[in-house]
PDB file of C-alpha atoms in Angstrom:
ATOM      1  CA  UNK A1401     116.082 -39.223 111.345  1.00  0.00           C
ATOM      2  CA  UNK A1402     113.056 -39.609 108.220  1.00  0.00           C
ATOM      3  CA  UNK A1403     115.119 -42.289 106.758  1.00  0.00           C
ATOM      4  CA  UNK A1404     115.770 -40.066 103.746  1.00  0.00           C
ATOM      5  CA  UNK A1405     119.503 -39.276 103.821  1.00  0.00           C
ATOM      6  CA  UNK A1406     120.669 -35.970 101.061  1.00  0.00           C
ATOM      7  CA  UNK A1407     124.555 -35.787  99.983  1.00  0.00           C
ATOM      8  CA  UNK A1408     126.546 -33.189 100.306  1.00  0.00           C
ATOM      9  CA  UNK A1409     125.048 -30.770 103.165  1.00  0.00           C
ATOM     10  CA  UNK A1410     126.234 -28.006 101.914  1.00  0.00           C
ATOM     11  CA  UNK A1411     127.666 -27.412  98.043  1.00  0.00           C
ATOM     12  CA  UNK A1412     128.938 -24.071  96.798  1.00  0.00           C
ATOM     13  CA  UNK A1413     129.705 -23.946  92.991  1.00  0.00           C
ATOM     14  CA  UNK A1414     130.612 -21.931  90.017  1.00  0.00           C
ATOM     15  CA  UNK A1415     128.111 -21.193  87.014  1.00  0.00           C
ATOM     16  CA  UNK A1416     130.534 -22.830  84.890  1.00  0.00           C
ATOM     17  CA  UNK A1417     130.717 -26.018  87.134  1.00  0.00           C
ATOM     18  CA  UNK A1418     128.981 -29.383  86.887  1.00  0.00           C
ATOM     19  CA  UNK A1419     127.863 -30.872  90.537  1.00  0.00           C
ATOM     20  CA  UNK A1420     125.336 -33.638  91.469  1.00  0.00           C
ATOM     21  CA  UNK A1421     122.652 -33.884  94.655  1.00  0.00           C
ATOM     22  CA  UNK A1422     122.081 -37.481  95.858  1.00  0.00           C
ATOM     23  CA  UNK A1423     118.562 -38.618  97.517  1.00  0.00           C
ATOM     24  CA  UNK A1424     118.612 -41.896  99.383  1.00  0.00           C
ATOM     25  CA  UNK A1425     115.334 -43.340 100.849  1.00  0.00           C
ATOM     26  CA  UNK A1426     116.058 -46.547 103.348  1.00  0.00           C
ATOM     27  CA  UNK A1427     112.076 -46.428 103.986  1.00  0.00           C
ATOM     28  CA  UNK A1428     110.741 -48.940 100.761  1.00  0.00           C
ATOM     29  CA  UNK A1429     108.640 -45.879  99.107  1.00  0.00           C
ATOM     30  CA  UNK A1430     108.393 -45.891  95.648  1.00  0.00           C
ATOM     31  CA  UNK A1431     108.057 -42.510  94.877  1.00  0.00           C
ATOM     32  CA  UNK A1432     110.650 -39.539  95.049  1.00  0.00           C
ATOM     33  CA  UNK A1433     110.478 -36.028  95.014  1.00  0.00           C
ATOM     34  CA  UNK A1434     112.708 -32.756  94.584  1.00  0.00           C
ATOM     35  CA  UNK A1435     111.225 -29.401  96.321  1.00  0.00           C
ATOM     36  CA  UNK A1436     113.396 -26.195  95.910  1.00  0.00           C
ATOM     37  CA  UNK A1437     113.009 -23.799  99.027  1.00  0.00           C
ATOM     38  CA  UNK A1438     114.202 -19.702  98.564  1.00  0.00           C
ATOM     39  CA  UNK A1439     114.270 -17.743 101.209  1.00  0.00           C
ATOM     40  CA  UNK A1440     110.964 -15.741 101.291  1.00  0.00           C
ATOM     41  CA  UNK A1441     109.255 -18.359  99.047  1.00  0.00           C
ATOM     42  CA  UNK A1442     106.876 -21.251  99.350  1.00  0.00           C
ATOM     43  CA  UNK A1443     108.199 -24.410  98.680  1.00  0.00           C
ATOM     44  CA  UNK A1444     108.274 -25.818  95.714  1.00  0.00           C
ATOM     45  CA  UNK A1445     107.677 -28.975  93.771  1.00  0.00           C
ATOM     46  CA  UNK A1446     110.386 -29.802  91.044  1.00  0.00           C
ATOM     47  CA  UNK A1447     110.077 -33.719  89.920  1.00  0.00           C
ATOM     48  CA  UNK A1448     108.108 -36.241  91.125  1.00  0.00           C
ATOM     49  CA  UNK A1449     109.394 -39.713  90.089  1.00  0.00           C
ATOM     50  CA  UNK A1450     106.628 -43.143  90.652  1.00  0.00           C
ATOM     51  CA  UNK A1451     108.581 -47.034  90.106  1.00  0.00           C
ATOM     52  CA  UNK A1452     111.544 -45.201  88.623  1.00  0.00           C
ATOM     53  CA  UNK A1453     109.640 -43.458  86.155  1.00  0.00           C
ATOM     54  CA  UNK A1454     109.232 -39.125  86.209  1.00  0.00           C
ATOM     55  CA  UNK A1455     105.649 -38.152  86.317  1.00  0.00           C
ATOM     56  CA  UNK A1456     106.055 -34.698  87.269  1.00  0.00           C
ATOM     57  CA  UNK A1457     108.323 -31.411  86.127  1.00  0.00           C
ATOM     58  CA  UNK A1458     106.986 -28.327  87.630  1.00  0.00           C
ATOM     59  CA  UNK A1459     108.435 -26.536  84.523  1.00  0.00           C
ATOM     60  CA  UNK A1460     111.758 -26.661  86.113  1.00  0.00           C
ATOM     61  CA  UNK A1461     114.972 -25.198  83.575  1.00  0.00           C
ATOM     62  CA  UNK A1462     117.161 -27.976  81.636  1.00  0.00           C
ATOM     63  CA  UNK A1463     119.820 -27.401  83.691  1.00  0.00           C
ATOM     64  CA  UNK A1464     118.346 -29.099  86.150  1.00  0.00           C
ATOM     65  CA  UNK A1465     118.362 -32.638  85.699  1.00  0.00           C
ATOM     66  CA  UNK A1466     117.430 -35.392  87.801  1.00  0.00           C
ATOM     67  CA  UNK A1467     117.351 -38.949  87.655  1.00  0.00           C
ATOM     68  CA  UNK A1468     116.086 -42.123  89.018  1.00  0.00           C
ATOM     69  CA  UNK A1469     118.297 -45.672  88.798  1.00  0.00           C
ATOM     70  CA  UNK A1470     116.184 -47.543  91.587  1.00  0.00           C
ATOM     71  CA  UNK A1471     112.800 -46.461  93.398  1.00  0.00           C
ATOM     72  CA  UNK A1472     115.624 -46.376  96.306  1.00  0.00           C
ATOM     73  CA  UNK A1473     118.311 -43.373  94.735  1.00  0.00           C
ATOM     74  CA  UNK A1474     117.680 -39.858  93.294  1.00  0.00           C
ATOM     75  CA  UNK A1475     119.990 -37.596  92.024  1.00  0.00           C
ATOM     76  CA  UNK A1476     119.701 -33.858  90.741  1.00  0.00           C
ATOM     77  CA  UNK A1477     122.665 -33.138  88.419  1.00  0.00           C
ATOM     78  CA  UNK A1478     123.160 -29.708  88.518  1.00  0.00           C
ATOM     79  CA  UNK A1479     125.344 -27.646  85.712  1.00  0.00           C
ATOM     80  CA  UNK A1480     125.112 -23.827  84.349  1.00  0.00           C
ATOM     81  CA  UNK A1481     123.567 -22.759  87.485  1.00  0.00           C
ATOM     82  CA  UNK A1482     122.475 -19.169  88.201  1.00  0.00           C
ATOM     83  CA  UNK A1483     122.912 -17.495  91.343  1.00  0.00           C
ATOM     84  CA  UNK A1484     119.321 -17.013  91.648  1.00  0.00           C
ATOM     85  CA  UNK A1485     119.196 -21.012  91.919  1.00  0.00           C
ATOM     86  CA  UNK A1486     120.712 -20.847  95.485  1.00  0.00           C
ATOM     87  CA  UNK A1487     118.303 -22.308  97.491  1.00  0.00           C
ATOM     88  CA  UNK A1488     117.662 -25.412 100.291  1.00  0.00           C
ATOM     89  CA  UNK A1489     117.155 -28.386  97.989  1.00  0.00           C
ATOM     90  CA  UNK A1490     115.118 -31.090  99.503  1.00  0.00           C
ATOM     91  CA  UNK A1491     114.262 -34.868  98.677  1.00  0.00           C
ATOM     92  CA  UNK A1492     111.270 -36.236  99.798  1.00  0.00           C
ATOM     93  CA  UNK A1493     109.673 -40.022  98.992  1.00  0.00           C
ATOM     94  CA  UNK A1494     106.296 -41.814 100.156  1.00  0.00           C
ATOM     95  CA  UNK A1495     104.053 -44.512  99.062  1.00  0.00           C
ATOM     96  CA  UNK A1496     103.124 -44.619  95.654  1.00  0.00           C
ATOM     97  CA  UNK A1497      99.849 -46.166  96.164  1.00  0.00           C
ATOM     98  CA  UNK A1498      97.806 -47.093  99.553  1.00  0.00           C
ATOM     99  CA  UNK A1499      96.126 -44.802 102.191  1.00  0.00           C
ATOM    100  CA  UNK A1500      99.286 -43.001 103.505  1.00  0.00           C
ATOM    101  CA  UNK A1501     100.847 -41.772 100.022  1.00  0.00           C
ATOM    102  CA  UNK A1502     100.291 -38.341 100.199  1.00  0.00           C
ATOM    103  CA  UNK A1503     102.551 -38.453 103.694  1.00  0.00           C
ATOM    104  CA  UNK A1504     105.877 -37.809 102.779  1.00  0.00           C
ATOM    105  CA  UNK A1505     109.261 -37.879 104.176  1.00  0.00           C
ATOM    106  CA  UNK A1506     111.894 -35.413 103.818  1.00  0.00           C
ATOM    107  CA  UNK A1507     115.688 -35.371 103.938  1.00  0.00           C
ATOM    108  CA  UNK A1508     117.346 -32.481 105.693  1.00  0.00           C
ATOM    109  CA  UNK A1509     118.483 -30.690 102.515  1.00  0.00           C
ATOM    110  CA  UNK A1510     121.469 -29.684 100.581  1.00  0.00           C
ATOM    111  CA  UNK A1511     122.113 -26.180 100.578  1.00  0.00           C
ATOM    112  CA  UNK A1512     123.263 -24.918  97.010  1.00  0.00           C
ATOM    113  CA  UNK A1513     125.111 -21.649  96.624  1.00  0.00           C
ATOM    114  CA  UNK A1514     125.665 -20.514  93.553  1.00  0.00           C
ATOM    115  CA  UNK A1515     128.721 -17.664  93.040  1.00  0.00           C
TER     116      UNK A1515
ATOM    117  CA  UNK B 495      96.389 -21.707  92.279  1.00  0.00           C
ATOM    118  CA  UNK B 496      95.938 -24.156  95.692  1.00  0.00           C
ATOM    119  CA  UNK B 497      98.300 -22.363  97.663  1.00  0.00           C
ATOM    120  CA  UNK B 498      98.057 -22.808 101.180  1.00  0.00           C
ATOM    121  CA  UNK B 499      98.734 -19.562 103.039  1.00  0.00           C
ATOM    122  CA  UNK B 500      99.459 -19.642 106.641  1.00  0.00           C
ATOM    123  CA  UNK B 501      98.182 -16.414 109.216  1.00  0.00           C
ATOM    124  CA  UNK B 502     100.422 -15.258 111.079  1.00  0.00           C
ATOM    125  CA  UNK B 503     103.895 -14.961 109.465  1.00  0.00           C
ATOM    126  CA  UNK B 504     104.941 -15.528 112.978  1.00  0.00           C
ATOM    127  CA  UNK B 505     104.100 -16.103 116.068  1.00  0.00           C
ATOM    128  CA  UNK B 506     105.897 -15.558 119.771  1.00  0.00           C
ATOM    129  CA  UNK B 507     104.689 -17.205 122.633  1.00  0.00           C
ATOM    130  CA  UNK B 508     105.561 -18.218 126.311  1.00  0.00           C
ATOM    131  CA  UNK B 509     106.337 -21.715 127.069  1.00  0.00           C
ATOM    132  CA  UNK B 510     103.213 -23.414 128.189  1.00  0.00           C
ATOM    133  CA  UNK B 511     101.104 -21.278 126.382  1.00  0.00           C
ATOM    134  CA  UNK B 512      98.880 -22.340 123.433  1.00  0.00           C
ATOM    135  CA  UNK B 513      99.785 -21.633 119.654  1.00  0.00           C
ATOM    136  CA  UNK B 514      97.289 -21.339 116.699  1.00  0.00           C
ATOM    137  CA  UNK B 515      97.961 -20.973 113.319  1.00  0.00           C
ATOM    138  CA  UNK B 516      95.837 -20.941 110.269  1.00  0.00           C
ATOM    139  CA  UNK B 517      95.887 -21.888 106.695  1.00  0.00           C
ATOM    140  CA  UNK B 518      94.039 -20.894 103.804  1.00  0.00           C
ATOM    141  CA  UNK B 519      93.750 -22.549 100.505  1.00  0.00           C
ATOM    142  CA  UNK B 520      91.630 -22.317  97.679  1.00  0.00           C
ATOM    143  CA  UNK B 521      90.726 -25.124  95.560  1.00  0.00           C
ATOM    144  CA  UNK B 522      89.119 -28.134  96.377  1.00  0.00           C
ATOM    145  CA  UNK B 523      91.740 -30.999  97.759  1.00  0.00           C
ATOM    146  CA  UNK B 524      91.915 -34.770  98.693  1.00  0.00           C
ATOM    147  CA  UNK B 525      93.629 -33.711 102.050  1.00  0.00           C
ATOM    148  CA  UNK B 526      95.436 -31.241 103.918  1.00  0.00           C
ATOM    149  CA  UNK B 527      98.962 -32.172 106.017  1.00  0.00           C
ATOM    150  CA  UNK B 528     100.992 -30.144 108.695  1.00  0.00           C
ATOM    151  CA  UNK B 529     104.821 -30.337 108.004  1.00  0.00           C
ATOM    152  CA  UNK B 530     107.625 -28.496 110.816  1.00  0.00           C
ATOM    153  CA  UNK B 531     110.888 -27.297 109.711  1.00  0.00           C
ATOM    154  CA  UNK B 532     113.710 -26.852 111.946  1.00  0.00           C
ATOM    155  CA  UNK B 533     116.167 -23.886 110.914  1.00  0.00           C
ATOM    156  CA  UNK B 534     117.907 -25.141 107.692  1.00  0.00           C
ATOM    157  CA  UNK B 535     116.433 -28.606 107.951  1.00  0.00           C
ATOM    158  CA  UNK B 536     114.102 -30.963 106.039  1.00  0.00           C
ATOM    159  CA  UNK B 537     110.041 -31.070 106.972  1.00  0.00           C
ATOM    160  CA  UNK B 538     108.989 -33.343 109.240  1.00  0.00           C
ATOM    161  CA  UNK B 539     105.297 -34.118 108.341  1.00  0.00           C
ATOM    162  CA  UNK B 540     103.290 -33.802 111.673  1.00  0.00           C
ATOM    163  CA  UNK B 541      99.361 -34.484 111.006  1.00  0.00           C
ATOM    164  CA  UNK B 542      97.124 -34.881 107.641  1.00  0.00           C
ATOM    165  CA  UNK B 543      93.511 -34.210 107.638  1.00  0.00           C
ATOM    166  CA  UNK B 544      91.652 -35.823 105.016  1.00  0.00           C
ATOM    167  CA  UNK B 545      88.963 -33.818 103.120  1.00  0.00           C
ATOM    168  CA  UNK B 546      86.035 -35.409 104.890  1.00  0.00           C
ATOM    169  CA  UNK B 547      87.485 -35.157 108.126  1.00  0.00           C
ATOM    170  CA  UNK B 548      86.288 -31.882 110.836  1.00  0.00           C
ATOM    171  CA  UNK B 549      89.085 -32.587 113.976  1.00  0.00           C
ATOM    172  CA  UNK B 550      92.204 -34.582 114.192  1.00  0.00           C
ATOM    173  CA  UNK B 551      94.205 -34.769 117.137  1.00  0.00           C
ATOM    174  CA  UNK B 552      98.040 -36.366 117.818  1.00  0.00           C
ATOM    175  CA  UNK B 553      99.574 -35.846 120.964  1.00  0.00           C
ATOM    176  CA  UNK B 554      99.765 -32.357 121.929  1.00  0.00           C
ATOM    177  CA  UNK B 555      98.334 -31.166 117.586  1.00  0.00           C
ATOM    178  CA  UNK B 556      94.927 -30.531 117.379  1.00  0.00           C
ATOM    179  CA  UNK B 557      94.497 -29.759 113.585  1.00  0.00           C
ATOM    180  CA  UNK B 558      90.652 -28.692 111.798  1.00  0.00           C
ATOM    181  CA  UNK B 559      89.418 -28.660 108.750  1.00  0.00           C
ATOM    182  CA  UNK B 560      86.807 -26.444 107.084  1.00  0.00           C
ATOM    183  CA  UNK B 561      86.222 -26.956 103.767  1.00  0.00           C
ATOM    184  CA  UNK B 562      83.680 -24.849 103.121  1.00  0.00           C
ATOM    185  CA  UNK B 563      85.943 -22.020 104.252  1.00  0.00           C
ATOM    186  CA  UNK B 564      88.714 -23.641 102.528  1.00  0.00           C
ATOM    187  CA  UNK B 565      90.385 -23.330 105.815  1.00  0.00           C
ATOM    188  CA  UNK B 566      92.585 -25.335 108.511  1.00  0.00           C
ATOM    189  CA  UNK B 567      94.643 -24.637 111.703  1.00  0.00           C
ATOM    190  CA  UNK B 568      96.911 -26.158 114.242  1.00  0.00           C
ATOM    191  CA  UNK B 569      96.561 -25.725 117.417  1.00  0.00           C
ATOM    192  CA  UNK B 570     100.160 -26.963 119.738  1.00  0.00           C
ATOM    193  CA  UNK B 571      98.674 -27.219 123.160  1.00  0.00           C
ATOM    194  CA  UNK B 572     101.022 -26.635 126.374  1.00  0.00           C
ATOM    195  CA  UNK B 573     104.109 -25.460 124.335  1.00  0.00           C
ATOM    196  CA  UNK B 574     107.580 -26.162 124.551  1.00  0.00           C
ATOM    197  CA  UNK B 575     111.009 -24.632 123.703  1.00  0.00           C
ATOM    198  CA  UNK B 576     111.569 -27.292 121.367  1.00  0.00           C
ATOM    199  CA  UNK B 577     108.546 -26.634 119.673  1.00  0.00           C
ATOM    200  CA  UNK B 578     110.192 -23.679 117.952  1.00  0.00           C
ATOM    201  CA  UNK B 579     110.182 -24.106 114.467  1.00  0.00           C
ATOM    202  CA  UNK B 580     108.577 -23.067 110.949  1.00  0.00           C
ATOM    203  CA  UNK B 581     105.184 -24.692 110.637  1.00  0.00           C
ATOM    204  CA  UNK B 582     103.729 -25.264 106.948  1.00  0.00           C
ATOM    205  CA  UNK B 583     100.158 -26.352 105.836  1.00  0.00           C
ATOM    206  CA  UNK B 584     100.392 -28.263 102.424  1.00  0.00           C
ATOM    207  CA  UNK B 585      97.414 -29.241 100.520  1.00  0.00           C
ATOM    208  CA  UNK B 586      96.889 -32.635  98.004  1.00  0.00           C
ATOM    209  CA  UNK B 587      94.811 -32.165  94.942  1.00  0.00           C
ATOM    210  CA  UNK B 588      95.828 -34.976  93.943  1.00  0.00           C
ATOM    211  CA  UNK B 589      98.434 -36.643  91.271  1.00  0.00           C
ATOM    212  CA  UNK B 590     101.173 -36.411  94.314  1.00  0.00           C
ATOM    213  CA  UNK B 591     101.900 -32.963  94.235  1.00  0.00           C
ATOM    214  CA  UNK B 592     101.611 -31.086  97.609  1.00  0.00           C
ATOM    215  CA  UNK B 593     101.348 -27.519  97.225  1.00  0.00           C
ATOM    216  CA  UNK B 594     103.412 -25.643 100.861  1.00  0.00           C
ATOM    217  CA  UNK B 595     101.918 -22.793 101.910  1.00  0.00           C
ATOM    218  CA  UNK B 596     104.866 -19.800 103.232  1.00  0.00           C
ATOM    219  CA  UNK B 597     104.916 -21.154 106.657  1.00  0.00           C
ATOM    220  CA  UNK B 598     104.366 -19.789 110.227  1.00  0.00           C
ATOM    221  CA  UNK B 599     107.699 -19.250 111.887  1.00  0.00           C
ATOM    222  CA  UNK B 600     107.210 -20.012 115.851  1.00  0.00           C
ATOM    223  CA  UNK B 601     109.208 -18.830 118.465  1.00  0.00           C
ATOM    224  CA  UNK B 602     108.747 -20.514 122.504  1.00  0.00           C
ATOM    225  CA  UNK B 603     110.062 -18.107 124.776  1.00  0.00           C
ATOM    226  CA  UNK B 604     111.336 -19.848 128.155  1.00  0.00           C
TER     227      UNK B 604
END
């Protein structure tokens, strides 16, 4: 276990349907990240949230959209999806500052099908 | 673009025998990390190799870096079947964002 925990495993859902991905870190980072991974594609960097704040969208759609509460929680509310937005979804936190904050720690991933 | 891009796609091996793979990149970076990802699971990050570092070694990873080639590989020594994974290079420009190459998919045969 990375001490970064990802709720639900697996999620499938309708276009029409609302649905949210929870992050949990247990390891005191301060930052949080969400990757998407396709099949046959690198992965890649959505947000990147620092103390709670977002510092980073990789030009990600509005129907995406994430949020922060603590430096402990993330979520990624999902709604309008398309099919082409199935994918592995990943959290990942680190350090925010210090020498090892470009290490970082990933959850095992919801998968996200989209019908 | 900084994309790292891992050589080969994938790799099959014998147990006990020694796998390389290699990463390319292209821009300059603060540091370059090894991540493995189990079928359907999260990365695990396995090594980083900061950009005035040559050799790094953990265990049974021996990872380079040259960065006038703009190049990197891993090296698992003495494999095992639970060694079979995907392996991904990701390289740090900076500003947190880590930039996965599309990952060397390695198979142990007992």
């Amino acid at each position: 276990e990375t001490g970064v925990t990802q709720t639900p495993r697996h999620l499938v859902m309708g276009m029409t349907n609302k649905k949210s991905l929870k992050c949990e870190q247990h390891l005191g980072h301060n930052a949080m990240y969400w990757y998407k991974q396709s099949a046959k594609k690198p992965l890649e960097l959505m947000f990147v949230y620092n103390f709670k704040e977002q510092t980073e969208n990789n030009s990600v759609p509005s129907r995406f959209s994430p949020e922060c509460p603590n430096s402990s929680h993330l979520f990624l509310h999902l709604h309008t999806l398309q099919p082409e937005d199935s994918a592995l979804y990943l959290c990942a936190s680190s350090q925010a500052r210090g020498g090892n904050r470009n290490e970082q720690f990933f959850g095992p991933g919801t998968r996200l099908t989209v019908l | 673009s900084q994309q790292g891009e891992e050589d080969p796609q994938a790799l099959s091996i014998q147990e006990g025998e020694n796998a390389t793979m290699n990463c390319s990149y292209k821009t300059s970076i603060n540091n370059l990390q090894w991540y493995r990802q189990n079928s359907g699971r999260g990365l695990v990050h396995l090594i980083l190799i900061r950009s005035n570092e040559r050799e790094k070694h953990s265990g049974r990873l021996r990872v380079t870096l040259d960065t006038s080639k703009k190049s990197s590989s891993l090296l698992i020594t003495a494999s095992r079947a639970a060694d079979t994974a995907s392996y991904f290079c990701a390289t740090d420009g900076g500003a947190q964002k880590l930039v996965f190459g599309q990952g060397t998919r390695l198979t142990i045969n007992p």
